[in-house]
Coordinates of C-alpha atoms in Angstrom, one line a residue:
M1 CA 101.9 72.3 55.5
N2 CA 103.8 73.1 58.7
T3 CA 102.6 74.7 61.9
V4 CA 103.7 78.2 60.8
Q5 CA 101.7 78.0 57.7
I6 CA 98.6 76.7 59.6
R7 CA 98.9 79.6 62.1
S8 CA 99.2 82.1 59.2
A9 CA 96.0 80.7 57.7
E10 CA 94.3 81.0 61.0
R11 CA 95.3 84.6 61.4
A12 CA 94.1 85.4 57.8
L13 CA 90.7 83.7 58.7
S14 CA 90.5 85.8 61.9
I15 CA 91.3 89.1 60.2
G16 CA 88.8 88.4 57.4
T17 CA 86.1 87.4 59.8
W18 CA 86.5 90.5 61.9
L19 CA 86.5 92.7 58.7
I20 CA 83.2 91.1 57.6
V21 CA 81.7 91.4 61.1
S22 CA 82.8 95.1 61.4
G23 CA 81.4 96.0 58.0
A24 CA 78.1 94.1 58.6
M25 CA 77.8 95.9 62.0
L26 CA 78.3 99.3 60.5
Y27 CA 75.9 98.6 57.7
S28 CA 73.4 97.2 60.1
V29 CA 73.5 100.3 62.4
L30 CA 73.2 102.7 59.4
T31 CA 70.2 100.6 58.0
V32 CA 68.3 99.8 61.2
T33 CA 68.6 103.2 62.9
P34 CA 66.2 105.0 60.5
L35 CA 63.7 102.1 61.0
M36 CA 63.9 102.4 64.8
A37 CA 63.6 106.2 64.6
A38 CA 60.4 105.9 62.5
H39 CA 58.9 103.5 65.0
T40 CA 59.9 105.3 68.2
A41 CA 58.3 108.3 69.9
D42 CA 59.8 111.6 68.8
E43 CA 61.2 112.4 72.3
W44 CA 63.0 109.1 72.2
D45 CA 64.5 109.3 68.7
W46 CA 68.0 109.4 70.3
T47 CA 67.6 105.8 71.4
A48 CA 67.2 104.5 67.8
P49 CA 70.9 103.2 67.5
I50 CA 70.7 101.3 70.8
L51 CA 68.9 98.1 69.5
P52 CA 71.2 97.5 66.4
L53 CA 74.2 98.1 68.7
V54 CA 72.9 95.5 71.2
V55 CA 72.3 93.0 68.5
D56 CA 75.7 93.6 66.9
A57 CA 77.4 93.3 70.4
A58 CA 75.8 89.8 70.7
V59 CA 77.2 89.0 67.3
V60 CA 80.7 90.1 68.4
I61 CA 80.4 88.0 71.6
V62 CA 79.3 84.9 69.6
V63 CA 82.1 85.3 67.0
R64 CA 84.8 85.9 69.6
L65 CA 83.8 83.0 72.0
D66 CA 83.3 80.6 69.1
S67 CA 86.8 81.4 67.9
V68 CA 88.2 80.8 71.4
L69 CA 86.3 77.5 71.9
A70 CA 87.3 76.3 68.4
R71 CA 90.9 77.1 69.2
L72 CA 90.7 75.1 72.4
G73 CA 88.9 72.2 70.8
G74 CA 85.8 72.7 73.0
H75 CA 82.0 72.9 72.3
G76 CA 79.6 75.2 74.1
G77 CA 76.4 73.1 73.6
R78 CA 73.0 74.1 72.2
W79 CA 72.9 77.6 73.7
P80 CA 75.7 79.1 71.7
I81 CA 74.1 77.7 68.5
A82 CA 70.8 79.2 69.5
L83 CA 72.4 82.6 70.3
R84 CA 74.3 82.5 67.0
W85 CA 71.2 81.8 64.8
M86 CA 69.0 84.1 66.9
T87 CA 71.4 87.1 66.5
G88 CA 71.8 86.3 62.8
G89 CA 68.0 86.1 62.4
M90 CA 67.5 89.3 64.3
T91 CA 70.1 91.1 62.2
L92 CA 68.5 89.8 59.0
A93 CA 65.0 90.8 60.1
L94 CA 66.0 94.3 61.2
N95 CA 67.9 94.9 58.0
V96 CA 65.1 93.8 55.5
A97 CA 62.2 95.1 57.7
D98 CA 62.0 98.5 56.2
S99 CA 62.2 97.2 52.5
A100 CA 59.7 94.4 53.3
L101 CA 57.2 96.9 54.8
A102 CA 57.5 98.9 51.6
K103 CA 57.2 95.7 49.5
D104 CA 60.5 96.4 47.8
L105 CA 61.9 93.0 46.9
V106 CA 65.1 94.5 45.5
G107 CA 65.7 96.4 48.7
V108 CA 65.0 93.2 50.7
A109 CA 67.6 91.3 48.6
V110 CA 70.1 94.1 48.8
H111 CA 69.7 94.6 52.6
A112 CA 69.8 90.8 53.2
V113 CA 73.3 90.5 51.7
A114 CA 75.2 91.7 54.8
P115 CA 73.3 89.7 57.4
L116 CA 73.4 86.5 55.3
L117 CA 77.1 87.0 54.7
L118 CA 77.6 87.5 58.5
I119 CA 75.6 84.4 59.3
V120 CA 77.4 82.2 56.8
T121 CA 80.8 83.7 57.7
A122 CA 80.2 82.9 61.4
E123 CA 79.3 79.3 60.6
T124 CA 82.0 78.9 58.1
G125 CA 84.6 80.5 60.3
L126 CA 83.7 78.2 63.2
A127 CA 84.0 75.2 60.9
Y128 CA 87.4 76.4 59.6
R129 CA 88.7 77.0 63.1
R130 CA 87.7 73.6 64.2
A131 CA 89.4 72.1 61.1
I132 CA 92.5 74.2 61.8
T133 CA 92.5 73.1 65.4
N134 CA 92.2 69.5 64.4
A135 CA 95.0 70.0 61.8
L136 CA 97.2 71.6 64.5
E137 CA 96.5 68.7 66.9
A138 CA 97.4 66.2 64.2
A139 CA 100.6 68.1 63.4
N140 CA 101.5 68.3 67.0
A141 CA 100.8 64.5 67.4
R142 CA 103.1 63.9 64.4
E143 CA 105.8 66.1 65.9
R144 CA 105.5 64.3 69.2
A145 CA 105.7 60.9 67.5
D146 CA 108.8 62.1 65.6
L147 CA 110.3 63.4 68.8
L148 CA 109.7 60.1 70.5
E149 CA 111.3 58.2 67.6
R150 CA 114.3 60.5 67.7
E151 CA 114.6 60.1 71.4
R152 CA 114.4 56.3 71.1
A153 CA 117.1 56.3 68.4
A154 CA 119.2 58.7 70.5
A155 CA 118.7 56.4 73.6
E156 CA 119.8 53.4 71.5
R157 CA 122.9 55.2 70.2
A158 CA 123.6 56.4 73.8
E159 CA 123.3 52.8 75.1
A160 CA 125.7 51.5 72.3
A161 CA 128.1 54.3 73.1
E162 CA 127.9 53.6 76.8
K163 CA 128.6 49.9 76.1
R164 CA 131.7 50.8 74.1
V165 CA 132.8 53.2 76.8
R166 CA 132.2 50.5 79.5
E167 CA 134.3 47.9 77.6
Q168 CA 137.0 50.5 77.0
R169 CA 136.9 51.5 80.7
E170 CA 137.3 47.8 81.7
F171 CA 140.2 47.4 79.4
D172 CA 141.8 50.6 80.7
A173 CA 141.2 49.5 84.3
R174 CA 142.9 46.2 83.6
M175 CA 145.9 47.9 82.0
A176 CA 146.0 50.4 84.8
R177 CA 145.9 47.7 87.5
E178 CA 148.9 46.0 85.9
Q179 CA 150.6 49.3 85.6
R180 CA 149.9 50.1 89.2
E181 CA 151.3 46.7 90.4
H182 CA 154.5 47.3 88.4
E183 CA 154.7 50.8 89.8
A184 CA 154.0 49.6 93.3
A185 CA 157.0 47.2 93.1
L186 CA 159.2 50.0 91.9
L187 CA 157.8 52.2 94.7
R188 CA 158.5 49.7 97.4
E189 CA 162.1 49.4 96.3
Q190 CA 162.4 53.2 96.2
A191 CA 160.7 53.5 99.6
E192 CA 163.2 51.1 101.1
R193 CA 166.1 53.2 99.8
E194 CA 164.4 56.4 100.9
E195 CA 163.7 54.9 104.4
R196 CA 167.4 54.1 104.9
A197 CA 168.3 57.6 103.8
R198 CA 165.7 59.1 106.2
R199 CA 167.1 57.0 109.1
E200 CA 170.5 58.3 108.5
E201 CA 169.2 61.9 108.1
R202 CA 167.2 61.6 111.3
E203 CA 170.3 60.4 113.2
R204 CA 172.2 63.4 111.9
E205 CA 169.3 65.7 112.7
A206 CA 169.1 64.3 116.3
A207 CA 172.8 65.0 116.9
A208 CA 172.4 68.5 115.5
E209 CA 169.2 69.0 117.6
R210 CA 171.1 67.9 120.8
E211 CA 173.8 70.5 120.0
R212 CA 171.1 73.2 119.4
Q213 CA 169.3 72.3 122.6
A214 CA 172.5 72.7 124.6
E215 CA 173.0 76.1 122.9
R216 CA 169.4 77.1 123.7
E217 CA 169.8 76.1 127.3
R218 CA 172.9 78.2 127.6
R219 CA 171.2 81.2 126.0
E220 CA 168.2 80.7 128.3
R221 CA 170.3 80.8 131.4
E222 CA 171.9 84.0 130.1
R223 CA 168.5 85.6 129.4
E224 CA 167.3 84.6 132.8
Q225 CA 170.3 86.3 134.5
R226 CA 169.7 89.4 132.4
A227 CA 166.0 89.4 133.3
Q228 CA 166.7 89.0 137.0
A229 CA 169.1 92.0 136.8
E230 CA 166.4 94.0 134.9
R231 CA 163.8 93.1 137.5
E232 CA 166.1 94.3 140.3
R233 CA 166.6 97.6 138.5
E234 CA 162.9 97.9 137.9
R235 CA 162.2 97.4 141.7
Q236 CA 164.7 100.1 142.5
R237 CA 163.2 102.5 140.0
Q238 CA 159.7 101.9 141.4
A239 CA 160.9 102.5 144.9
R240 CA 162.4 105.8 143.8
E241 CA 159.1 106.7 142.1
R242 CA 157.1 105.9 145.2
E243 CA 159.4 108.1 147.3
A244 CA 159.1 110.9 144.8
A245 CA 155.3 110.5 144.7
Q246 CA 155.1 110.5 148.6
Q247 CA 157.2 113.7 148.6
R248 CA 154.9 115.3 146.0
E249 CA 151.9 114.3 148.0
R250 CA 153.4 115.9 151.2
E251 CA 154.1 119.1 149.3
R252 CA 150.6 119.2 147.9
R253 CA 149.0 118.8 151.3
E254 CA 151.3 121.5 152.7
R255 CA 150.2 123.8 149.8
E256 CA 146.5 123.0 150.4
A257 CA 147.0 123.7 154.1
A258 CA 148.7 127.0 153.4
A259 CA 146.0 128.0 150.9
L260 CA 143.3 127.1 153.4
R261 CA 144.9 129.2 156.0
E262 CA 145.2 132.1 153.6
Q263 CA 141.5 131.7 152.6
R264 CA 140.4 131.7 156.2
E265 CA 142.5 134.8 156.9
R266 CA 140.9 136.5 153.9
E267 CA 137.4 135.5 155.0
A268 CA 138.2 136.7 158.5
Q269 CA 139.4 140.0 157.1
A270 CA 136.3 140.3 154.9
E271 CA 134.1 139.5 157.9
R272 CA 135.9 142.2 160.0
E273 CA 135.5 144.7 157.2
R274 CA 131.8 143.9 156.8
A275 CA 131.2 144.1 160.5
A276 CA 133.0 147.5 160.5
L277 CA 130.7 148.7 157.6
L278 CA 127.6 147.4 159.3
A279 CA 128.7 148.8 162.7
A280 CA 129.0 152.3 161.3
G281 CA 125.2 152.7 161.6
P282 CA 122.9 154.8 159.3
A283 CA 124.9 157.1 157.0
A284 CA 124.6 160.8 157.8
E285 CA 125.1 161.6 154.2
K286 CA 125.2 159.8 150.8
Q287 CA 128.3 157.6 150.6
P288 CA 130.5 157.5 147.5
E289 CA 129.3 154.9 145.0
E290 CA 132.2 152.5 145.5
Q291 CA 131.8 152.7 149.3
A292 CA 128.1 152.4 148.9
R293 CA 128.4 149.2 146.8
Q294 CA 130.7 147.7 149.5
T295 CA 128.1 148.6 152.2
V296 CA 125.3 147.1 150.1
T297 CA 127.3 143.9 149.5
A298 CA 128.0 143.6 153.3
A299 CA 124.3 144.1 154.1
F300 CA 123.3 141.6 151.5
G301 CA 125.8 139.0 153.0
A302 CA 124.4 139.8 156.5
G303 CA 120.8 139.2 155.4
L304 CA 119.6 142.8 156.0
S305 CA 116.6 144.1 154.2
V306 CA 116.8 146.6 151.3
R307 CA 115.6 149.4 153.5
Q308 CA 118.2 148.8 156.2
A309 CA 120.9 148.7 153.5
A310 CA 119.6 152.0 152.1
E311 CA 119.9 153.6 155.6
L312 CA 123.5 152.3 155.9
C313 CA 124.7 153.7 152.6
G314 CA 122.4 156.8 152.3
W315 CA 121.3 155.8 148.8
S316 CA 117.7 155.3 147.6
V317 CA 115.8 152.1 148.1
G318 CA 115.4 151.6 144.4
W319 CA 119.2 151.9 143.8
V320 CA 119.9 149.4 146.7
S321 CA 117.1 147.0 145.4
T322 CA 118.8 147.0 142.0
R323 CA 122.2 146.1 143.6
Y324 CA 120.5 143.4 145.6
Q325 CA 119.1 141.9 142.4
E326 CA 122.5 142.0 140.8
L327 CA 124.0 140.2 143.8
R328 CA 121.2 137.6 143.7
D329 CA 121.9 137.0 140.0
N330 CA 125.6 136.6 140.6
T331 CA 125.4 134.6 143.8
P332 CA 125.0 130.8 143.8
A333 CA 121.9 129.2 145.3
P334 CA 123.5 128.0 148.6
A335 CA 124.9 131.5 149.3
L336 CA 121.5 133.0 148.7
E337 CA 119.9 130.6 151.1
G338 CA 122.6 131.6 153.7
A339 CA 122.0 135.3 153.0
G340 CA 118.2 134.8 153.4
R341 CA 118.8 133.1 156.7

């Protein structure tokens, strides 16, 4: 039997064991619950299924852990044995208690079937699992022994093949050495011929190189002469550009001076006009709006108050105040500071 068949048998044992355990648990709950309900206070009847469930849970734990320990080849000691027999005895006692109290021997025999089957199945399953584990270990040991034997045979074959390869390599090396010596002699002769040819070629190349060097020197002298002429033309061009730049700079300074004179003249004219507007004194009547705006602008520039500007133009203080605010909004900060002063 191979490992696959052993594992298949182990799975069949596990499935059968759990089927028996499940059926016995269900039968135990259905049998013990009426007994517990009859011996429990009426208000606690709902707790009747708890005890059989607890006992059956202990059975499940025992069966599951026994299967794991048996699969690993271990042994839990006396306590697992005590728990296994104690749960089996409790299950048997709870199942036959009701029939025993009624002195019904047939009922005792009938209700003892499931617990006894569960106890015997647990013990038998444990023995089967231990036997299967031992069989698997033996099969694995045989496989390991076969593997070692195959590896030893493969190592011997590899050693023999390596020996044959080494001998063939030595023979090939000897033949190759002789071949290399023969080829080396041929190469020396060929090298001597090639060396003579290279010397002749180098002499021809040296002569050609001397001719090329003379040609390069002639071309270099011509390039130098052309470069010198080009530098001279570049110096002349730069001198013309500097003169043109100096001429443009003089013209720019003259334009700026003229613009400055014109600006000063405009400012002087504006100052005279503002002085004339301010010197006119309080208006006898309301000025036209355009003239009034000019008067307010002149008063704002002179730093006069809103009331003084209103007297000069003849318009209302509110109208003049609005014009002042417009002038403040449209006048840069330095100009405002000058107007305030």
